Short mmCIF file of C-alpha atoms in Angstrom, two decimals:
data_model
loop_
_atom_site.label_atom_id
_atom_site.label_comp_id
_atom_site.label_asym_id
_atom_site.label_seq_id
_atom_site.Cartn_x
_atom_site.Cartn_y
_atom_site.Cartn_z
CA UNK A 5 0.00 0.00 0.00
CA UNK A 6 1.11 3.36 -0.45
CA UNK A 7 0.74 6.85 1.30
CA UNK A 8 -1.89 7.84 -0.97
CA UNK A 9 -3.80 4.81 -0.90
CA UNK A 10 -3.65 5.75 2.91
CA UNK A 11 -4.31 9.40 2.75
CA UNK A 12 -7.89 8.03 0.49
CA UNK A 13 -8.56 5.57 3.29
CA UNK A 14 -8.47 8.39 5.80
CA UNK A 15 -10.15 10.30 3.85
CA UNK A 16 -12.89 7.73 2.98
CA UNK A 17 -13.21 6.96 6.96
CA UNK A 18 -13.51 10.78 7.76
CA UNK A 19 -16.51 11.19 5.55
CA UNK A 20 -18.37 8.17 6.79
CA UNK A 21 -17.63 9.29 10.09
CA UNK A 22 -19.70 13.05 9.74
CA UNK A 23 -22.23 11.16 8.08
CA UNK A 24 -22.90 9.01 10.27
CA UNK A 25 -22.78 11.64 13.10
CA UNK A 26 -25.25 13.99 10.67
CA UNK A 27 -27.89 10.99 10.62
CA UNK A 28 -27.75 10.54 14.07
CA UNK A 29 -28.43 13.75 14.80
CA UNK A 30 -26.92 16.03 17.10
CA UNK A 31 -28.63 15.07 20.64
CA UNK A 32 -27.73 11.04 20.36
CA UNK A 33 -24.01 12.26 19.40
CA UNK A 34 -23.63 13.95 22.48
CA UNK A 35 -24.66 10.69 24.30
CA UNK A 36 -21.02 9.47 23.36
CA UNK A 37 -19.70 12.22 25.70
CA UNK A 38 -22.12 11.82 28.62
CA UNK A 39 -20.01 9.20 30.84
CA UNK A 40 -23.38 7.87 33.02
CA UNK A 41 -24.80 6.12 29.12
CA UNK A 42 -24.13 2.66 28.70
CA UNK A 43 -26.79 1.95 25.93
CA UNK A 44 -28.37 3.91 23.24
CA UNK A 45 -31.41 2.24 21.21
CA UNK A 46 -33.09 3.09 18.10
CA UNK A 47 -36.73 1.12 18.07
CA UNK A 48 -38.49 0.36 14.41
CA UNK A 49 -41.01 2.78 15.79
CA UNK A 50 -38.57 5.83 15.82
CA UNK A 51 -38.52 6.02 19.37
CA UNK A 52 -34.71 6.51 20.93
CA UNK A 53 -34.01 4.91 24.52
CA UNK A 54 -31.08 6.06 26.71
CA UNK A 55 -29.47 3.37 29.77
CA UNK A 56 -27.75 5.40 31.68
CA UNK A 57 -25.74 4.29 34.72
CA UNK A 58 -27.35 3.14 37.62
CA UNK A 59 -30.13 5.26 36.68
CA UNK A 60 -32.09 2.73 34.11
CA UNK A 61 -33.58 3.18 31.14
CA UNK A 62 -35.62 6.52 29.47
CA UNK A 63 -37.28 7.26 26.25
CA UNK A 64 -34.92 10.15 25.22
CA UNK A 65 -35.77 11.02 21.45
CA UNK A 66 -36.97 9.92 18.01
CA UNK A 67 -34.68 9.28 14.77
CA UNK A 68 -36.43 8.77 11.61
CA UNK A 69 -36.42 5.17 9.77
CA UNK A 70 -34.25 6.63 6.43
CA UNK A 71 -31.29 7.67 8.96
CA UNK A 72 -31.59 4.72 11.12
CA UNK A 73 -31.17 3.08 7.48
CA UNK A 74 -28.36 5.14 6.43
CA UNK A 75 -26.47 4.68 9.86
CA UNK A 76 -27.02 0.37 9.23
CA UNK A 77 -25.69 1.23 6.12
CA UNK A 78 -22.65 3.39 7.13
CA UNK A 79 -21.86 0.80 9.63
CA UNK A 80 -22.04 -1.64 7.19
CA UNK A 81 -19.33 -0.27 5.49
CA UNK A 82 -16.72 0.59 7.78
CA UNK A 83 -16.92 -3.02 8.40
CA UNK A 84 -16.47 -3.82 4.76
CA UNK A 85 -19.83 -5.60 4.58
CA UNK A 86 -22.97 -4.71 3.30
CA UNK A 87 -26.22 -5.27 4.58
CA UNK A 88 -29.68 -6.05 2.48
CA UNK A 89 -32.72 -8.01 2.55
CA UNK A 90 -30.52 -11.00 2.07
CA UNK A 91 -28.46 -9.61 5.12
CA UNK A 92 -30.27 -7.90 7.16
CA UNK A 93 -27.94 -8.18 10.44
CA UNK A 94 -24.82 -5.17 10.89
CA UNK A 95 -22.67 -6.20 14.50
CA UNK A 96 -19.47 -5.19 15.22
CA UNK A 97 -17.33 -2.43 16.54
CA UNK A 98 -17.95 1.28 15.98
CA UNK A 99 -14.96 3.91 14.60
CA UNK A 100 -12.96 5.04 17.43
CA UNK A 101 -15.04 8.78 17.29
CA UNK A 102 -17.80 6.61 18.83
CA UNK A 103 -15.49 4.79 21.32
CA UNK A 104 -15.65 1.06 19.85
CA UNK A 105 -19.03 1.16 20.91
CA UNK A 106 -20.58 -2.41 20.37
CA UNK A 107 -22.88 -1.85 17.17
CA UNK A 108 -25.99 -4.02 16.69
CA UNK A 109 -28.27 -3.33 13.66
CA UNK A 110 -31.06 -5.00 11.74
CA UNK A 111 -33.59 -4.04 8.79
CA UNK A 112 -36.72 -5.67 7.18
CA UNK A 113 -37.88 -8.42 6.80
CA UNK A 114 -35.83 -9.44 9.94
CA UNK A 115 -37.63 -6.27 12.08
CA UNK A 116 -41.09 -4.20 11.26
CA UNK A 117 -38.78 -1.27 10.79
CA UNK A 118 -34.69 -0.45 10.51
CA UNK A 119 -33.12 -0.58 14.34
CA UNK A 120 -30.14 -0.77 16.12
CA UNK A 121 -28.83 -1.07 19.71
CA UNK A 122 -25.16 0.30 20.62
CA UNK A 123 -23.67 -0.88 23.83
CA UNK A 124 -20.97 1.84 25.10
CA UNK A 125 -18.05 1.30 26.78
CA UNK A 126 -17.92 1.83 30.89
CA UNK A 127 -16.05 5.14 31.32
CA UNK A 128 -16.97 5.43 34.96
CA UNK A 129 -17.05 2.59 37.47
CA UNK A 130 -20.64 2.04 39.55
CA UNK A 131 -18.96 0.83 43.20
CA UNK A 132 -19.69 -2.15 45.28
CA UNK A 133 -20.34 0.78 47.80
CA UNK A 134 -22.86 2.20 45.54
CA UNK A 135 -24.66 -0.88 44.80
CA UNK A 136 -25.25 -0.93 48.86
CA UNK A 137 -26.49 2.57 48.98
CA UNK A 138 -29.47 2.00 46.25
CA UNK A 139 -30.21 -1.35 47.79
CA UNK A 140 -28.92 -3.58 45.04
CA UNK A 141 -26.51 -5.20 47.56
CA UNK A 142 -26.91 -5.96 51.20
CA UNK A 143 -23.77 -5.21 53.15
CA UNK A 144 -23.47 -8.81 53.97
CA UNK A 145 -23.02 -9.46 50.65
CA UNK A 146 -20.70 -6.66 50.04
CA UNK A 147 -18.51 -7.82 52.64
CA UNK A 148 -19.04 -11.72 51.27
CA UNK A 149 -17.66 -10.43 47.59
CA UNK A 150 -15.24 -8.25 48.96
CA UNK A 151 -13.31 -11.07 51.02
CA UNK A 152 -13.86 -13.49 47.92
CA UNK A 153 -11.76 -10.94 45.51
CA UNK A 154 -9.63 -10.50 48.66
CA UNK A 155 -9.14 -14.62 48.78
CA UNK A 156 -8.78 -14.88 45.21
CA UNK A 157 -11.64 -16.78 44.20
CA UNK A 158 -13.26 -17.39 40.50
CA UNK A 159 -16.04 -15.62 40.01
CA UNK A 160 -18.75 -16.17 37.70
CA UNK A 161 -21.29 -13.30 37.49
CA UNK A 162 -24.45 -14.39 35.90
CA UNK A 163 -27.42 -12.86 34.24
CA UNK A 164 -29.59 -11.85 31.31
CA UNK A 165 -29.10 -9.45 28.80
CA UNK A 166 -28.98 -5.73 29.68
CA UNK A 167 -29.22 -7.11 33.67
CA UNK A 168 -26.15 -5.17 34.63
CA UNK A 169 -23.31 -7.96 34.15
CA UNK A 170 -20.56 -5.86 32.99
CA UNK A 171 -21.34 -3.10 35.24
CA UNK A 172 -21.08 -5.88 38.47
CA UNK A 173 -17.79 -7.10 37.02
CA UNK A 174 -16.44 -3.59 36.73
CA UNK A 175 -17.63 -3.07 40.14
CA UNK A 176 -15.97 -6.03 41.14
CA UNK A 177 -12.73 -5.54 39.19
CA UNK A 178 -12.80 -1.86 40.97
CA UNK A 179 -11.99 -3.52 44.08
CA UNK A 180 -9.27 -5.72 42.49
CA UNK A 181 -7.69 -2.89 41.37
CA UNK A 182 -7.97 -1.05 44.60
CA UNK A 183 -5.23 -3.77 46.28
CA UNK A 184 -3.33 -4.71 43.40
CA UNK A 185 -0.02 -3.60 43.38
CA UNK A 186 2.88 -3.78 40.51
CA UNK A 187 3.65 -7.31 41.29
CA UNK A 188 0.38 -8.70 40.43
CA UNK A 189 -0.32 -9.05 36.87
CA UNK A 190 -3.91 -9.18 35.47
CA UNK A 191 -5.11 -9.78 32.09
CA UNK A 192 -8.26 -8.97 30.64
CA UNK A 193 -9.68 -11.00 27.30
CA UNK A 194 -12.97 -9.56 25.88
CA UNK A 195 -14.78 -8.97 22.17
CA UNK A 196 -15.11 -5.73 22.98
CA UNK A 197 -13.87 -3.46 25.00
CA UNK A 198 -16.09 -2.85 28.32
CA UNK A 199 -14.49 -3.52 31.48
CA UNK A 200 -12.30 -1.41 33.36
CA UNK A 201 -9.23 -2.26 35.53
CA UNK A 202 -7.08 0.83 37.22
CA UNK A 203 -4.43 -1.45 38.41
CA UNK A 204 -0.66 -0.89 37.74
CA UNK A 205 0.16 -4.45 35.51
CA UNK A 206 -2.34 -4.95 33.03
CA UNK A 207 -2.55 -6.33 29.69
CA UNK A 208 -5.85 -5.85 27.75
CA UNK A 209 -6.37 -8.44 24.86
CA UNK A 210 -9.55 -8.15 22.38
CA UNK A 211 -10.78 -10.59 19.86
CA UNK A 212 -10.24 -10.54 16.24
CA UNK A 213 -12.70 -12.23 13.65
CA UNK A 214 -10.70 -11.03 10.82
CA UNK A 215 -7.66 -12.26 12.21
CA UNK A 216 -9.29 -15.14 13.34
CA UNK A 217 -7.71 -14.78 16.51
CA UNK A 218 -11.00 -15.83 19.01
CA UNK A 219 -11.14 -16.18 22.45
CA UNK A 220 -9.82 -19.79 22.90
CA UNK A 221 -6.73 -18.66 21.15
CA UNK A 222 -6.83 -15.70 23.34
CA UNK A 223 -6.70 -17.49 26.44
CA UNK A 224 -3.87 -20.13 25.41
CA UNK A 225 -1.78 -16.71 24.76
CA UNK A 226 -2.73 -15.82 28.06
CA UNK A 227 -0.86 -18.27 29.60
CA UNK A 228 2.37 -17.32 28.11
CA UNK A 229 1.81 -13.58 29.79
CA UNK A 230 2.47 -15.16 33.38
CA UNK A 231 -0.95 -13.79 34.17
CA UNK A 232 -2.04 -13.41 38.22
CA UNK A 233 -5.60 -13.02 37.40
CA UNK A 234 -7.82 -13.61 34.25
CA UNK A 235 -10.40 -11.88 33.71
CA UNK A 236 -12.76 -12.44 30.63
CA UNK A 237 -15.77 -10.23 29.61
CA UNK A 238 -18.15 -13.04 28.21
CA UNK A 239 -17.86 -16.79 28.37
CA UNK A 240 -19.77 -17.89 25.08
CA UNK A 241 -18.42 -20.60 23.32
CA UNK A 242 -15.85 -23.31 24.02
CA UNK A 243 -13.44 -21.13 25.13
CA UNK A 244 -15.05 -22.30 28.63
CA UNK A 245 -13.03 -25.05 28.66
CA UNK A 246 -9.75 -22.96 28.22
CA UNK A 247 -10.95 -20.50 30.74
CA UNK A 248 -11.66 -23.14 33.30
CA UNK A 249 -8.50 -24.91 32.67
CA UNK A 250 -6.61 -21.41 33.28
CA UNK A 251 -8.41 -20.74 36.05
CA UNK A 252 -7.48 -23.78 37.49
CA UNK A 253 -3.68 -23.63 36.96
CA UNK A 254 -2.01 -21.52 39.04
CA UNK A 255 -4.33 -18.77 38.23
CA UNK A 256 -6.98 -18.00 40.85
CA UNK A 257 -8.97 -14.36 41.14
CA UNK A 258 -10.42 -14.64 38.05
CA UNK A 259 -13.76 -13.09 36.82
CA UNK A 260 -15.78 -14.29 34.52
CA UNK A 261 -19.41 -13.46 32.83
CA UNK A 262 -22.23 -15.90 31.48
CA UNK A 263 -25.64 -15.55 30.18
CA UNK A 264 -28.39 -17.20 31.97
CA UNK A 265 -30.95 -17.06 34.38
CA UNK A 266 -29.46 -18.64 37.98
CA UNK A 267 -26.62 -19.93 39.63
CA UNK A 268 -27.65 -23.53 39.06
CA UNK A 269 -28.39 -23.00 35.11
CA UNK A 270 -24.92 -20.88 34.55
CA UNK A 271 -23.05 -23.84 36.06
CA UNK A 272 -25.04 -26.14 33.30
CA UNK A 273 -24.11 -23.26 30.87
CA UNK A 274 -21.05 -23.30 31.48
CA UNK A 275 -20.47 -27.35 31.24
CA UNK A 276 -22.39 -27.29 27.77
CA UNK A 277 -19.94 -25.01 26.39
CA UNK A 278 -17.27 -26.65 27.30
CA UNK A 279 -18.30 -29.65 25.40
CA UNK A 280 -18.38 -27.54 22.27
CA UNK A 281 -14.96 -28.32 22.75
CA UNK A 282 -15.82 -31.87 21.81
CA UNK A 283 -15.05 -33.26 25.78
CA UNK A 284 -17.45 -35.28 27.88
CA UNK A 285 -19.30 -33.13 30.95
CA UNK A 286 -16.75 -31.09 33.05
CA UNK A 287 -18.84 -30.94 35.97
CA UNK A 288 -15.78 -31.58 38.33
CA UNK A 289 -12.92 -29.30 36.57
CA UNK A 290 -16.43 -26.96 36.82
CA UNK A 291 -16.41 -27.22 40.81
CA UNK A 292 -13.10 -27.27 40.70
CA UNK A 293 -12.37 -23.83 39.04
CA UNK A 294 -15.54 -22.00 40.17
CA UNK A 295 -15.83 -20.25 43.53
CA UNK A 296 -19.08 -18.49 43.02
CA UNK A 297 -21.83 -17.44 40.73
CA UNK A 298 -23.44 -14.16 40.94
CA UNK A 299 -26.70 -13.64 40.04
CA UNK A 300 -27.81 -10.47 38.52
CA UNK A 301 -31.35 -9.53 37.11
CA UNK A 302 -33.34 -6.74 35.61
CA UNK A 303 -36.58 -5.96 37.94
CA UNK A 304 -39.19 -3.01 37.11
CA UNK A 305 -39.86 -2.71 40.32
CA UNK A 306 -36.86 -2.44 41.90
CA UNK A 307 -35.67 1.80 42.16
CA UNK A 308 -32.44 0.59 40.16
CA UNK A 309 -34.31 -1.41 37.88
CA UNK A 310 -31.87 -4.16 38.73
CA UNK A 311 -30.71 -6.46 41.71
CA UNK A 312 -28.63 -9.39 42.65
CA UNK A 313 -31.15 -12.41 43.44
CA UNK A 314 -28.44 -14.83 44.16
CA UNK A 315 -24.96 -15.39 45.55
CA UNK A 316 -24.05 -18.61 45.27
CA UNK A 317 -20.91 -20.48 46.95
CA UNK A 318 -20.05 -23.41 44.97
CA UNK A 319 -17.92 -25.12 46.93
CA UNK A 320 -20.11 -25.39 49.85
CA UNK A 321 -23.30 -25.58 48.00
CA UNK A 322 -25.61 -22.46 49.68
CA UNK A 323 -26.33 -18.85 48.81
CA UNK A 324 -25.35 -15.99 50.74
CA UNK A 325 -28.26 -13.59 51.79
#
């Protein structure tokens, strides 16, 4: 390649990047700088919904259906893809101006109308302290977690989608960080970058599709980094199997997160992915390497529109209240 062909690519990305901006208007722009927003959402109806921070979710505007088509479509390109009615589905990271937000996007037939959802990165860190003050956490439980991190145990925080995972893990990692000095070295594996770690030694590694560098590969790396901790942002595939094995050699203090809907279905989760890896059950390498499951879940109802229903030892087999 040469420095012109790189000056056009520039170029090229520039453009895209004010267009996009112009179709999304102004007020959702902005959003990028507000710290507290976690998630912005474009409906098929038009209607715009903000997650900020501890504070849940609000209807905040409306965009109309030709940009939210023209932002699917701008998307689609900086990720040198195209989407149609043959592919309908746009995911993957957003340009750096929009902090590698996590893009998700999807137009007719597969939705009544274009729509996307775009996950932002954690800029600020929601405390274990602050989970205590708007009732999300009891101070038993505080204490509970806090002398688990302390102990280096795995944890496994567990939950639905939009429940709050990352923003427990960041919480969690917060206190990690807190007592981690230059000697202990921590390294973080994730898709996309969301969780946050102030310590001194730190090595952040993401994912590469293109590359085809996933998170299996990832974690065997990991090993060769003379990690102290491993943390991971999702658990999704069989990378489980690597992760458990890590965890379970020489590596304690990890953290860990896993879709699903309690303590005793992420630890079934968990084994199921492992034999994607094309092994029999792991149930003992799985109460071998896991300390405890955390359960996180959305609830209306609830001021934070969130709480932890379960905290679940699994080594002696009970919840902490």
């Amino acid at each position: 390649m040469t420095i012109e062909h790189d000056l056009k690519e520039q170029e090229a990305l520039s453009r895209r990047i004010k267009q996009m901006q112009r179709y999304l208007g102004k007020p959702i722009v902005a959003l990028f700088d507000d710290p507290k927003v976690v998630e912005i959402m474009a409906n098929p109806d038009g209607k715009v919904y903000v997650e900020r921070l501890g504070e849940g979710m609000t209807e905040f505007a409306r965009i109309d259906p030709y940009s939210v088509q023209a932002v699917l479509g701008l998307m689609a390109d900086f990720l040198h893809t195209t989407v149609s009615r043959d592919k309908p589905v746009v995911e993957g990271a957003m340009p750096m101006e929009f902090l590698r937000s996590r893009f998700a996007g999807a137009i007719p037939p597969l939705v009544e109308g274009a729509s996307f959802s775009i996950r932002l990165p954690a800029r600020s860190v929601f405390t274990l302290n602050q989970y205590v003050d708007r009732g999300i956490v009891t101070e038993a439980q505080r204490d509970f977690l806090e002398r688990s991190l302390k102990e280096r145990k795995n944890i496994l925080v567990s939950g639905g989608t939009g429940s709050g995972k990352t923003t427990l893990s960041n919480a969690l990692i917060d206190v990690i960080s807190q007592s981690s000095g230059a000697d202990q070295r921590i390294v973080i594996i994730e898709d996309t970058r969301e969780l946050q770690c102030s310590a001194p030694n730190v090595v952040q590694f993401l994912t590469d599709d293109d590359a085809g560098i996933d998170m299996t590969r990832l974690l065997k790396l990991t090993l060769r980094y003379r990690p102290d901790r491993i943390l991971v942002g999702e658990v999704r595939d069989k990378a489980a199997l690597a992760l458990l094995k890590a965890w379970n050699t020489g590596h304690p203090g990890g953290i860990a997160t896993l879709h699903a809907n309690h303590p005793e279905a992420a630890l079934l989760r968990l084994d199921q992915l492992c034999q994607e890896a094309g092994v029999l059950p792991q149930k003992d390498l799985i109460r071998e390497a896991v300390d405890v499951v955390i359960q996180i879940a959305r609830d209306p109802e609830h001021p934070a529109g969130r709480r932890i229903t379960a905290i679940h030892d699994v080594k002696e087999g009970k919840s902490h209240a």
